[in-house]
Short mmCIF file of N, CA, C and O in Angstrom, two decimals:
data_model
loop_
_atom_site.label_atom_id
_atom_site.label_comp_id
_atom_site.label_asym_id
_atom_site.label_seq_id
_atom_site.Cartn_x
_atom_site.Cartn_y
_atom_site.Cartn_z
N UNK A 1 59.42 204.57 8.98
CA UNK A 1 58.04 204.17 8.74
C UNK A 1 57.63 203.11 9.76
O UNK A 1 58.29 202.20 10.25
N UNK A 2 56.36 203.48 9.94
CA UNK A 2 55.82 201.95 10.88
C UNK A 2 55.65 200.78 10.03
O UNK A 2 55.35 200.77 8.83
N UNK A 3 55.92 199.69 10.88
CA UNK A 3 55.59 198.32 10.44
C UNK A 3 54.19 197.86 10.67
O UNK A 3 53.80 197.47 11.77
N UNK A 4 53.35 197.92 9.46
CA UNK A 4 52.23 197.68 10.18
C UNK A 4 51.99 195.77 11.12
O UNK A 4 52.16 194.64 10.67
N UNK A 5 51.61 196.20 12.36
CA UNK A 5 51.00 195.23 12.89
C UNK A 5 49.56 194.41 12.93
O UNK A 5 48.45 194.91 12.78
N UNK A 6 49.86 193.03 13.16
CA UNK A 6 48.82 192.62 12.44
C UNK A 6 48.49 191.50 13.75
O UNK A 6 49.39 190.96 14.39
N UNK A 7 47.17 191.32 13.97
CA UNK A 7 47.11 190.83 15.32
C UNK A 7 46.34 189.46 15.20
O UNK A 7 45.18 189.18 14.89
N UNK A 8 47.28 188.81 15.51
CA UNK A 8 47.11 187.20 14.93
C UNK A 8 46.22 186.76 16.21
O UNK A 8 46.27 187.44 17.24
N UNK A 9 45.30 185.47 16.13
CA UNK A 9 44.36 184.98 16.66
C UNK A 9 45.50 184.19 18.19
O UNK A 9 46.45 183.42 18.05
N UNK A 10 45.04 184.61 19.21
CA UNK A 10 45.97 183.65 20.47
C UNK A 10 46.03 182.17 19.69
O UNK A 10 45.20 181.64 18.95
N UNK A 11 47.59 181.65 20.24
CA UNK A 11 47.61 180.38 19.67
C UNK A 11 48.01 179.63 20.93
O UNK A 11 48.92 179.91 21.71
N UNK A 12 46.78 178.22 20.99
CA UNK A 12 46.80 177.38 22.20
C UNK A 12 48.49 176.92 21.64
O UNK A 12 48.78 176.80 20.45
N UNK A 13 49.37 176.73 22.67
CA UNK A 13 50.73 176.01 22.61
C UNK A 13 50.17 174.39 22.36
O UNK A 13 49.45 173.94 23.25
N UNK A 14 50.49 173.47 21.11
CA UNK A 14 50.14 172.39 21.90
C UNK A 14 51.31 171.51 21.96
O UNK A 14 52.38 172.05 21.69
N UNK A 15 51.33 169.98 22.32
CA UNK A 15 51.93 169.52 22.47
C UNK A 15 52.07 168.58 21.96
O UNK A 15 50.96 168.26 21.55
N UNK A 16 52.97 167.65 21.62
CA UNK A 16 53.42 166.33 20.90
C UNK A 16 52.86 164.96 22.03
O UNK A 16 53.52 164.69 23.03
N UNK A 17 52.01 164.47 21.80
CA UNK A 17 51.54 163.53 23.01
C UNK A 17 52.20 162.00 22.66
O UNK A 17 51.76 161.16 21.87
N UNK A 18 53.37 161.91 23.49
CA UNK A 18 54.10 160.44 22.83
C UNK A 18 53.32 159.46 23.40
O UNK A 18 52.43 159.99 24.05
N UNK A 19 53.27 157.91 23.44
CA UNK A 19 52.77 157.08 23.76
C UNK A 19 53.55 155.88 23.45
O UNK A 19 53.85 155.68 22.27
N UNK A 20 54.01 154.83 24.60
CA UNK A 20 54.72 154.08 24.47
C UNK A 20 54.09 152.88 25.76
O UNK A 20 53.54 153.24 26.80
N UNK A 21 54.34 151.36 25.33
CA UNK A 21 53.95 150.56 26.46
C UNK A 21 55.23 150.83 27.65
O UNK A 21 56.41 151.11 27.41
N UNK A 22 54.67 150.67 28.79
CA UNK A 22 55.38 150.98 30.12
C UNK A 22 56.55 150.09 30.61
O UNK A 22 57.54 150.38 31.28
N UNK A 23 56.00 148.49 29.89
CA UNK A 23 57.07 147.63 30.39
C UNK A 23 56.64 146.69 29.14
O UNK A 23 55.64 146.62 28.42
N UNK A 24 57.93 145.96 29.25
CA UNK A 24 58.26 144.89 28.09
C UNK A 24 59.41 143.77 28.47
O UNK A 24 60.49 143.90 29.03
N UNK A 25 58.77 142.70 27.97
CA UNK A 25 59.82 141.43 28.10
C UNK A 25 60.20 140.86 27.18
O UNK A 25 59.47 140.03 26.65
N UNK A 26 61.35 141.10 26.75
CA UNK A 26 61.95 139.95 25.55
C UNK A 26 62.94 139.22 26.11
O UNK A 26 63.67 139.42 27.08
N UNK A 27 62.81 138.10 25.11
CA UNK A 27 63.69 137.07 25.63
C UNK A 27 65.16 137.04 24.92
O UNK A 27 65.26 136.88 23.70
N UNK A 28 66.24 137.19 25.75
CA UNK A 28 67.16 137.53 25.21
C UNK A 28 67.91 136.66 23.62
O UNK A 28 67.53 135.53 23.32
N UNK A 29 68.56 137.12 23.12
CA UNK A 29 68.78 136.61 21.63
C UNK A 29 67.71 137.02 20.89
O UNK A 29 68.29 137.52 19.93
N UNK A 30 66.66 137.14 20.70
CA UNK A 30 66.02 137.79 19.66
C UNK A 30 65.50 138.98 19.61
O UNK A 30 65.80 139.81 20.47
N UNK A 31 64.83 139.20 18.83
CA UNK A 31 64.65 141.12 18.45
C UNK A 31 63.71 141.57 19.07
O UNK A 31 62.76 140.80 19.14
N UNK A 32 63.60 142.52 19.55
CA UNK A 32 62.83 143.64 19.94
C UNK A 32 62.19 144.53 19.27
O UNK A 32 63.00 145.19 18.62
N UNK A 33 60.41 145.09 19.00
CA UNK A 33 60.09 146.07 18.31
C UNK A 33 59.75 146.67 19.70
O UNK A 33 59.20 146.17 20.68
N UNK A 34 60.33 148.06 19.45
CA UNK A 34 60.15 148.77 20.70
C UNK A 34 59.06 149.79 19.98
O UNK A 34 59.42 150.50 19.04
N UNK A 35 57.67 149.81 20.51
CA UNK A 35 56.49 150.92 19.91
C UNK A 35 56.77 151.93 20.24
O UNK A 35 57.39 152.09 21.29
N UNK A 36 56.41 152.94 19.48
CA UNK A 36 56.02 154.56 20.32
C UNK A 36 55.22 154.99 19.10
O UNK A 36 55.39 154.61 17.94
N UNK A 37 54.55 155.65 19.44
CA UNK A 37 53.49 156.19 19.06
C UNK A 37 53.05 157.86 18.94
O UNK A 37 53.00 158.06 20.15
N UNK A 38 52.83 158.68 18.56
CA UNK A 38 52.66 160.16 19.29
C UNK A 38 51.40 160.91 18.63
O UNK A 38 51.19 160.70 17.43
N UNK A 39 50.82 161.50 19.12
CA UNK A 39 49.67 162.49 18.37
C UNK A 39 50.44 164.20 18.39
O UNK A 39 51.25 164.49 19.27
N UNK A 40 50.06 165.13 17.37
CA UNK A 40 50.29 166.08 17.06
C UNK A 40 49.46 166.57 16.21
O UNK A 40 49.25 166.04 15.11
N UNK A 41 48.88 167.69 16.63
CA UNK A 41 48.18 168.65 15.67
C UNK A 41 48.52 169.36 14.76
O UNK A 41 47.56 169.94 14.24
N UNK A 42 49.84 169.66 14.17
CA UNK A 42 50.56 170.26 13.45
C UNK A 42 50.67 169.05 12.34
O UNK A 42 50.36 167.89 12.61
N UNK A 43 51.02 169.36 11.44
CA UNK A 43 51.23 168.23 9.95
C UNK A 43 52.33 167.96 10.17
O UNK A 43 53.15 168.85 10.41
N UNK A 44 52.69 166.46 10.13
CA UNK A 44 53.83 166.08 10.10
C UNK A 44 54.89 166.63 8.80
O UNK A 44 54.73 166.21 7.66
N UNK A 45 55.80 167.45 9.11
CA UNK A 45 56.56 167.65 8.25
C UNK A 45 58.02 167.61 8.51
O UNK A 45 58.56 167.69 9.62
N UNK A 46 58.53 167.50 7.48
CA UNK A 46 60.07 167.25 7.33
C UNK A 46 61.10 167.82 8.75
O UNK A 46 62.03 167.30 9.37
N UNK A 47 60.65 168.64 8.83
CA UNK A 47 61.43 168.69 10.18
C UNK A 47 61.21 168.23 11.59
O UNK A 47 61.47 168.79 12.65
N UNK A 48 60.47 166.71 11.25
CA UNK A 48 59.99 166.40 12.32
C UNK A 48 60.95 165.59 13.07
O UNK A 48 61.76 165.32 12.19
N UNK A 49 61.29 165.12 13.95
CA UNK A 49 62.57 164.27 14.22
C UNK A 49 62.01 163.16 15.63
O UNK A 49 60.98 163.12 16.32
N UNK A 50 62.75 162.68 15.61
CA UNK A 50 62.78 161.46 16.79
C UNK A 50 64.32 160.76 17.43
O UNK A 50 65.18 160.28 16.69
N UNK A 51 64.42 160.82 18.82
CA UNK A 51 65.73 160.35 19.46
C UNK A 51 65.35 159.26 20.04
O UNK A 51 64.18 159.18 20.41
N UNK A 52 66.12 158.35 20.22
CA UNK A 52 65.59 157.70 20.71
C UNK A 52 67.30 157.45 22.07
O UNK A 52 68.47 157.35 21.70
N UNK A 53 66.89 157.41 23.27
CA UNK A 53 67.83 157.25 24.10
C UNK A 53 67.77 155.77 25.67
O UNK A 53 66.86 155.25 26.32
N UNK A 54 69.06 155.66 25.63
CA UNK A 54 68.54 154.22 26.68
C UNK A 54 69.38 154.71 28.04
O UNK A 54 70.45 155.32 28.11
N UNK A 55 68.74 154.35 28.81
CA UNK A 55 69.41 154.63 30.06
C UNK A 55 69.75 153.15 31.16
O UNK A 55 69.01 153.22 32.14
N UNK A 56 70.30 152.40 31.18
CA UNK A 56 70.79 150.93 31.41
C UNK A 56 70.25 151.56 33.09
O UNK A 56 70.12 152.67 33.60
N UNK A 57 70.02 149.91 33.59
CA UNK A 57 69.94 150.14 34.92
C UNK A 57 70.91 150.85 35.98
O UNK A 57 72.06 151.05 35.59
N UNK A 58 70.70 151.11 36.80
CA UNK A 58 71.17 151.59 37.79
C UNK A 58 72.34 153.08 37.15
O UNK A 58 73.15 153.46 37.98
N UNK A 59 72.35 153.71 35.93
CA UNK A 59 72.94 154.29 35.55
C UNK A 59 71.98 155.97 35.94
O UNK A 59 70.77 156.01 36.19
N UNK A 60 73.09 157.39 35.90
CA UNK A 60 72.20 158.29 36.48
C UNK A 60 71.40 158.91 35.03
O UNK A 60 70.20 159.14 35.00
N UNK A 61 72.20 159.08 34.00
CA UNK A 61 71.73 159.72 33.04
C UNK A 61 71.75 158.60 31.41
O UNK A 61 72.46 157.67 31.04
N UNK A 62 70.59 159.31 30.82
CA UNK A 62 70.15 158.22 29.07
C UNK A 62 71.74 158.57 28.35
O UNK A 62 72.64 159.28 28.81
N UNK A 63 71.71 157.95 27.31
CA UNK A 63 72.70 157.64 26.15
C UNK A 63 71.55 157.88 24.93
O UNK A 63 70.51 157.31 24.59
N UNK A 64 72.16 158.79 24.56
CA UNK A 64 71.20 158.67 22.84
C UNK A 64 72.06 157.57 22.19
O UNK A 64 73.17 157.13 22.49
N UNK A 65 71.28 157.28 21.28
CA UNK A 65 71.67 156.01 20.41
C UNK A 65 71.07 156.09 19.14
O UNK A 65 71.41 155.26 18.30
N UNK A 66 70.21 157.00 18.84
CA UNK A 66 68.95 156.69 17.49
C UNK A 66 68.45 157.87 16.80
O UNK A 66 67.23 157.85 16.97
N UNK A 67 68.87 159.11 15.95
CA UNK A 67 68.08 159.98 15.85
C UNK A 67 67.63 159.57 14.59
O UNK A 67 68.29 158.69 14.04
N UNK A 68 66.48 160.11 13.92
CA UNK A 68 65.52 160.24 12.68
C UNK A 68 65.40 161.57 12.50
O UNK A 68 64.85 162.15 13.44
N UNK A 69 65.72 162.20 11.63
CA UNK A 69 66.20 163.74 11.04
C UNK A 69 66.15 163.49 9.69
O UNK A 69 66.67 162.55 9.11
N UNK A 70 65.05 165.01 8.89
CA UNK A 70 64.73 164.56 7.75
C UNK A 70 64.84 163.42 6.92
O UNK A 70 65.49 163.23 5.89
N UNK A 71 64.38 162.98 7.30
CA UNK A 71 63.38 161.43 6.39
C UNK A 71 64.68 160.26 6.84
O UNK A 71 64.50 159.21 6.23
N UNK A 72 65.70 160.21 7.60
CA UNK A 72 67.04 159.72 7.38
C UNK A 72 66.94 159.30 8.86
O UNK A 72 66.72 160.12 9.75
N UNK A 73 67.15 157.70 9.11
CA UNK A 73 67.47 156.85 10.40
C UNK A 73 69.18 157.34 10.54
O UNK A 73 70.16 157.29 9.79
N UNK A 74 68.92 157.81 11.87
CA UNK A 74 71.12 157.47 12.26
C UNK A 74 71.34 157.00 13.26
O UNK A 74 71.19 157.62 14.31
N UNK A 75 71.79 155.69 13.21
CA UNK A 75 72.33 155.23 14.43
C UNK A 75 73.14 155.51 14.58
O UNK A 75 73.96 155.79 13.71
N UNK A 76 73.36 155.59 16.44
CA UNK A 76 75.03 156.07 16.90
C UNK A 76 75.87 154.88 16.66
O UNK A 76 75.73 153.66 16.70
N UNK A 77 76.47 155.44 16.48
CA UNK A 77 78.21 154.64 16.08
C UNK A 77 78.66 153.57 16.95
O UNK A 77 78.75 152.35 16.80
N UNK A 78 79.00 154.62 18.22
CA UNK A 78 79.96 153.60 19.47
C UNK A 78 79.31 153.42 20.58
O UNK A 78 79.63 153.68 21.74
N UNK A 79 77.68 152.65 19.82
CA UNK A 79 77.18 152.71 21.18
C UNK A 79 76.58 150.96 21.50
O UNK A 79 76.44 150.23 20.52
N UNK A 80 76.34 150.55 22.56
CA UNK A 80 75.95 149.02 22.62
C UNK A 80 74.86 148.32 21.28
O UNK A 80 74.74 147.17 20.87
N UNK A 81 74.38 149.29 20.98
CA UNK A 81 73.51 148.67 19.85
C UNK A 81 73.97 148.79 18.64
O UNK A 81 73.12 148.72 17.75
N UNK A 82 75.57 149.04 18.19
CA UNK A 82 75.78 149.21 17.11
C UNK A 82 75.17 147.66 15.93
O UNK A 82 74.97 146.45 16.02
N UNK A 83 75.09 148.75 14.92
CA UNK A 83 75.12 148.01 13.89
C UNK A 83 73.60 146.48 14.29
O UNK A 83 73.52 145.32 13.89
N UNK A 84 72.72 147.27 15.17
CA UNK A 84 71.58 146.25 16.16
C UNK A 84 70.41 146.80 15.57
O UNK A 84 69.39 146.16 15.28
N UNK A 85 70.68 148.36 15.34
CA UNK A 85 69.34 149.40 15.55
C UNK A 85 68.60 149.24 13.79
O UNK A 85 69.27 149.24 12.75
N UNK A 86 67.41 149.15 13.86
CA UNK A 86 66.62 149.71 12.16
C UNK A 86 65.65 150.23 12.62
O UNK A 86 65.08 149.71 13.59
N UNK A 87 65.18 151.44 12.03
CA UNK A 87 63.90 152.22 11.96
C UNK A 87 62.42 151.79 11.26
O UNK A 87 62.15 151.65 10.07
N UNK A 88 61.53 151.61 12.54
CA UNK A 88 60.45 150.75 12.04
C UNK A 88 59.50 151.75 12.00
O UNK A 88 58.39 151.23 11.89
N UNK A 89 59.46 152.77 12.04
CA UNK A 89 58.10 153.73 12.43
C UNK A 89 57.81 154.45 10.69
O UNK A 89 58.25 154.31 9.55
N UNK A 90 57.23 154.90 11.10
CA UNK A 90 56.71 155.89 9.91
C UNK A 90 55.63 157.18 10.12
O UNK A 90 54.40 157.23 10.21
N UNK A 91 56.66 158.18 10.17
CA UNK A 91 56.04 159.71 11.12
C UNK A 91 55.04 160.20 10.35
O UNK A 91 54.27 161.09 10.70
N UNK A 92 55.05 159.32 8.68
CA UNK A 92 53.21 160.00 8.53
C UNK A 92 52.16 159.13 9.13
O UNK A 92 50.95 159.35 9.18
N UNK A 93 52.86 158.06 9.61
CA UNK A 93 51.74 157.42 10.66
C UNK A 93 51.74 157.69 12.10
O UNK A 93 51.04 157.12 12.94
N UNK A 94 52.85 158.91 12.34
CA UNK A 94 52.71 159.11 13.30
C UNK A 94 53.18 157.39 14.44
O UNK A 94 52.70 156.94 15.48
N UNK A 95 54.36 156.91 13.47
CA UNK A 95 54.56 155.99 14.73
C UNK A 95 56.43 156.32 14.23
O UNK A 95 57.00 156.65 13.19
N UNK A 96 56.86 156.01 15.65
CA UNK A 96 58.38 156.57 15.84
C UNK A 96 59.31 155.43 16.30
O UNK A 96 60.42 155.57 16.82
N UNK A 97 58.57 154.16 15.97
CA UNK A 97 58.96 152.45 16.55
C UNK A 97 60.01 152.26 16.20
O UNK A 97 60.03 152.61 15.02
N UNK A 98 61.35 151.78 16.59
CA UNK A 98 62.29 150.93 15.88
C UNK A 98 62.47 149.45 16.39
O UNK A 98 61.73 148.94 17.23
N UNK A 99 63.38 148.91 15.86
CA UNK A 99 63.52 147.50 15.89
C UNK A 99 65.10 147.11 16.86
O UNK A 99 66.16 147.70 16.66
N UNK A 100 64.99 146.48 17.43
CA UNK A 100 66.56 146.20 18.03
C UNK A 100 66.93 144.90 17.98
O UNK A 100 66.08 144.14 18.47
N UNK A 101 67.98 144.35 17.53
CA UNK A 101 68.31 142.57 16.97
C UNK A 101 68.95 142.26 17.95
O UNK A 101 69.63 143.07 18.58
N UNK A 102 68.83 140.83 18.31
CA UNK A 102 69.48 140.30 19.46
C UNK A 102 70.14 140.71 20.39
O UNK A 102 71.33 141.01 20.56
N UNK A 103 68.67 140.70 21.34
CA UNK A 103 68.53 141.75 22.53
C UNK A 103 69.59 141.08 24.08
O UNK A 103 69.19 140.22 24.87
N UNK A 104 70.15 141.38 24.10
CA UNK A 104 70.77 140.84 25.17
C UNK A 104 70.54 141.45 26.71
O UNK A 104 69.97 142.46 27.13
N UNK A 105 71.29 140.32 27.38
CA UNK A 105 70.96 141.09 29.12
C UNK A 105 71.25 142.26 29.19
O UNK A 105 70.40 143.12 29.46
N UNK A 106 72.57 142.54 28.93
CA UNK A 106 72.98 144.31 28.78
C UNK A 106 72.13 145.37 28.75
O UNK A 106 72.13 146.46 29.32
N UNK A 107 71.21 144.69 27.74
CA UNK A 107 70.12 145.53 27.12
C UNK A 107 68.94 146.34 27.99
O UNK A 107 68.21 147.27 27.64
N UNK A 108 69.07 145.45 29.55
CA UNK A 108 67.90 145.86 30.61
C UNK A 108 68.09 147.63 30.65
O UNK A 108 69.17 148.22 30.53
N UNK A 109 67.11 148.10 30.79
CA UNK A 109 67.22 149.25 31.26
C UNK A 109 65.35 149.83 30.65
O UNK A 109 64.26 149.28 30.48
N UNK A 110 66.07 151.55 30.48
CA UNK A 110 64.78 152.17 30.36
C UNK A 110 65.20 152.96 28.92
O UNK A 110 66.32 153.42 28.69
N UNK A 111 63.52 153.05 27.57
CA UNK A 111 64.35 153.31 26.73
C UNK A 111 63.11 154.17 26.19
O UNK A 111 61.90 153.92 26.08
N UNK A 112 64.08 155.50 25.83
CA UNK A 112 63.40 156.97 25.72
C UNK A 112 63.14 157.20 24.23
O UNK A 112 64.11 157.12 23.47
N UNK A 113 61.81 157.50 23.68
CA UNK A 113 61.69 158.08 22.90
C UNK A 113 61.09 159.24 23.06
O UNK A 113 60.02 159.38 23.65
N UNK A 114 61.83 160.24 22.47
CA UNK A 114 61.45 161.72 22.00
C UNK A 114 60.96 162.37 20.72
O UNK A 114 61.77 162.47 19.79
N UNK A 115 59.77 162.81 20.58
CA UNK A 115 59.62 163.42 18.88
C UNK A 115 59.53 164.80 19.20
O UNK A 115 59.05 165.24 20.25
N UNK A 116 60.02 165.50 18.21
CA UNK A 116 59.73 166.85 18.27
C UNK A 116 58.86 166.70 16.68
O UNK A 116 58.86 165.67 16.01
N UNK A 117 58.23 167.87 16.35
CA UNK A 117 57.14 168.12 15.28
C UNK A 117 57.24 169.35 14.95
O UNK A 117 56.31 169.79 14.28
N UNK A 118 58.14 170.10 15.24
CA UNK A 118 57.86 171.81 15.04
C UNK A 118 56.59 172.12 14.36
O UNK A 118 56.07 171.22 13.70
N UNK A 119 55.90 173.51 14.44
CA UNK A 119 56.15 174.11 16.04
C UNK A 119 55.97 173.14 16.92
O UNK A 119 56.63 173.50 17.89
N UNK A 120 55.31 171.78 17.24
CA UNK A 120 55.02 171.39 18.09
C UNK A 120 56.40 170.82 18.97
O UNK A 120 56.33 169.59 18.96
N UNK A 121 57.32 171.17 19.54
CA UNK A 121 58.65 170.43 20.94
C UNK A 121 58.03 170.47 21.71
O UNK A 121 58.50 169.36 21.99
N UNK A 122 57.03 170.73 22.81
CA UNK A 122 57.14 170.07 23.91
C UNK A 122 56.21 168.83 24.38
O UNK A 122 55.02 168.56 24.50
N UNK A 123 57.28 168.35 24.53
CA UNK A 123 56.98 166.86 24.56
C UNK A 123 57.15 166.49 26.13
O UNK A 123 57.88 167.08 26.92
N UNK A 124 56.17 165.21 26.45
CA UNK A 124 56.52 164.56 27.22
C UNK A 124 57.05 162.77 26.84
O UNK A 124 56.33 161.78 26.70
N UNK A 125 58.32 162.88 26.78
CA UNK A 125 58.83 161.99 26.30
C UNK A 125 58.15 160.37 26.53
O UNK A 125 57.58 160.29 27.62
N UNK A 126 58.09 158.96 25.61
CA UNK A 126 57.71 158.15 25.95
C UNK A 126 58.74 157.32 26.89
O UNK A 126 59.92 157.58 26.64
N UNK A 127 58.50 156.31 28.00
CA UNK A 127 59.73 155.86 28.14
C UNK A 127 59.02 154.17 28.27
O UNK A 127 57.79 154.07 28.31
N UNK A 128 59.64 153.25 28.31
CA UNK A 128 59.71 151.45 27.96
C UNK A 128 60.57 151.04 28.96
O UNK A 128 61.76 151.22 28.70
N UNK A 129 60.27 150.46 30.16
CA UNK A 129 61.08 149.88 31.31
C UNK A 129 61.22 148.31 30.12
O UNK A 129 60.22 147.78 29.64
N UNK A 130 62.56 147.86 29.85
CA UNK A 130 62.53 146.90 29.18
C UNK A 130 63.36 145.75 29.96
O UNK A 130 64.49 146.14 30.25
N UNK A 131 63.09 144.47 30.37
CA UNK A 131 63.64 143.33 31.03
C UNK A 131 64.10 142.20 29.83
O UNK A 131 63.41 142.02 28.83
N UNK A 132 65.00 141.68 30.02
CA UNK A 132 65.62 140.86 29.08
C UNK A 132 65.40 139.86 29.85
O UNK A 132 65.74 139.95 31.03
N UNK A 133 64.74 138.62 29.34
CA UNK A 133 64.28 137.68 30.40
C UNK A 133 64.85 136.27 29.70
O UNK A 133 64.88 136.18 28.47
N UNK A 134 65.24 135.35 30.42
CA UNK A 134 66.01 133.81 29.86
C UNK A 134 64.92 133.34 28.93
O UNK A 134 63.73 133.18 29.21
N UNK A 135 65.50 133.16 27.79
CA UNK A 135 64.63 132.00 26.57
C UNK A 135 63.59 130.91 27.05
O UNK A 135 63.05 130.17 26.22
#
């Protein structure tokens, strides 16, 4: 038997539009709220997720460190920010922010957030050139 076909309306692809400040200075020893932000036309739902990854200076490739997967913050384990990282955002506000505690020099680098939204993945990731600057 045929399957009947049924001819759905073209669907514009869209995209997850992240938004993050470009550069940031904290002063080392205290905390960091790192923003991100994103728009999406799709309803935020449960399978929406967020990574968040750092790439230290002069290094070639990021380190994930942070995912948010159904409703649930996970920080990585064995990574410089252990036991540093808390989840400040809230994806029905459409914000994907976390918090980082006593930010040290180490800490310089560049730091990636990614949301996916299904259907909405393609993303252009946010990224935060971050400087750890003397008290």
């Amino acid at each position: 038997a045929l399957i009947p076909f049924v001819l759905l309306p073209t669907v514009t692809v869209s995209a997850v539009e992240v938004k993050t400040p470009e550069e940031m200075f904290v002063e080392n020893g205290t905390d960091a709220k790192l923003p991100c932000t994103f728009t999406s036309i799709e309803v935020i739902s449960s399978a929406a997720s967020v990574s968040w990854s750092f790439q230290p200076e002069g290094a070639a490739t990021p380190i994930s460190f942070f995912y948010y997967v159904n409703g649930k913050p996970y920080p990585g384990k064995d990574i410089p920010f252990k036991d540093r990282i808390t989840w400040a955002g809230d994806l029905n506000k459409k914000d994907a922010s976390i918090n980082i505690a006593n930010m040290q020099f180490r800490d310089n680098g560049t730091y990636i957030c990614d949301v996916k939204n299904p259907p909405d993945i393609v993303v252009k990731p946010g990224e935060i050139r971050l400087r750890v600057v003397e008290k």
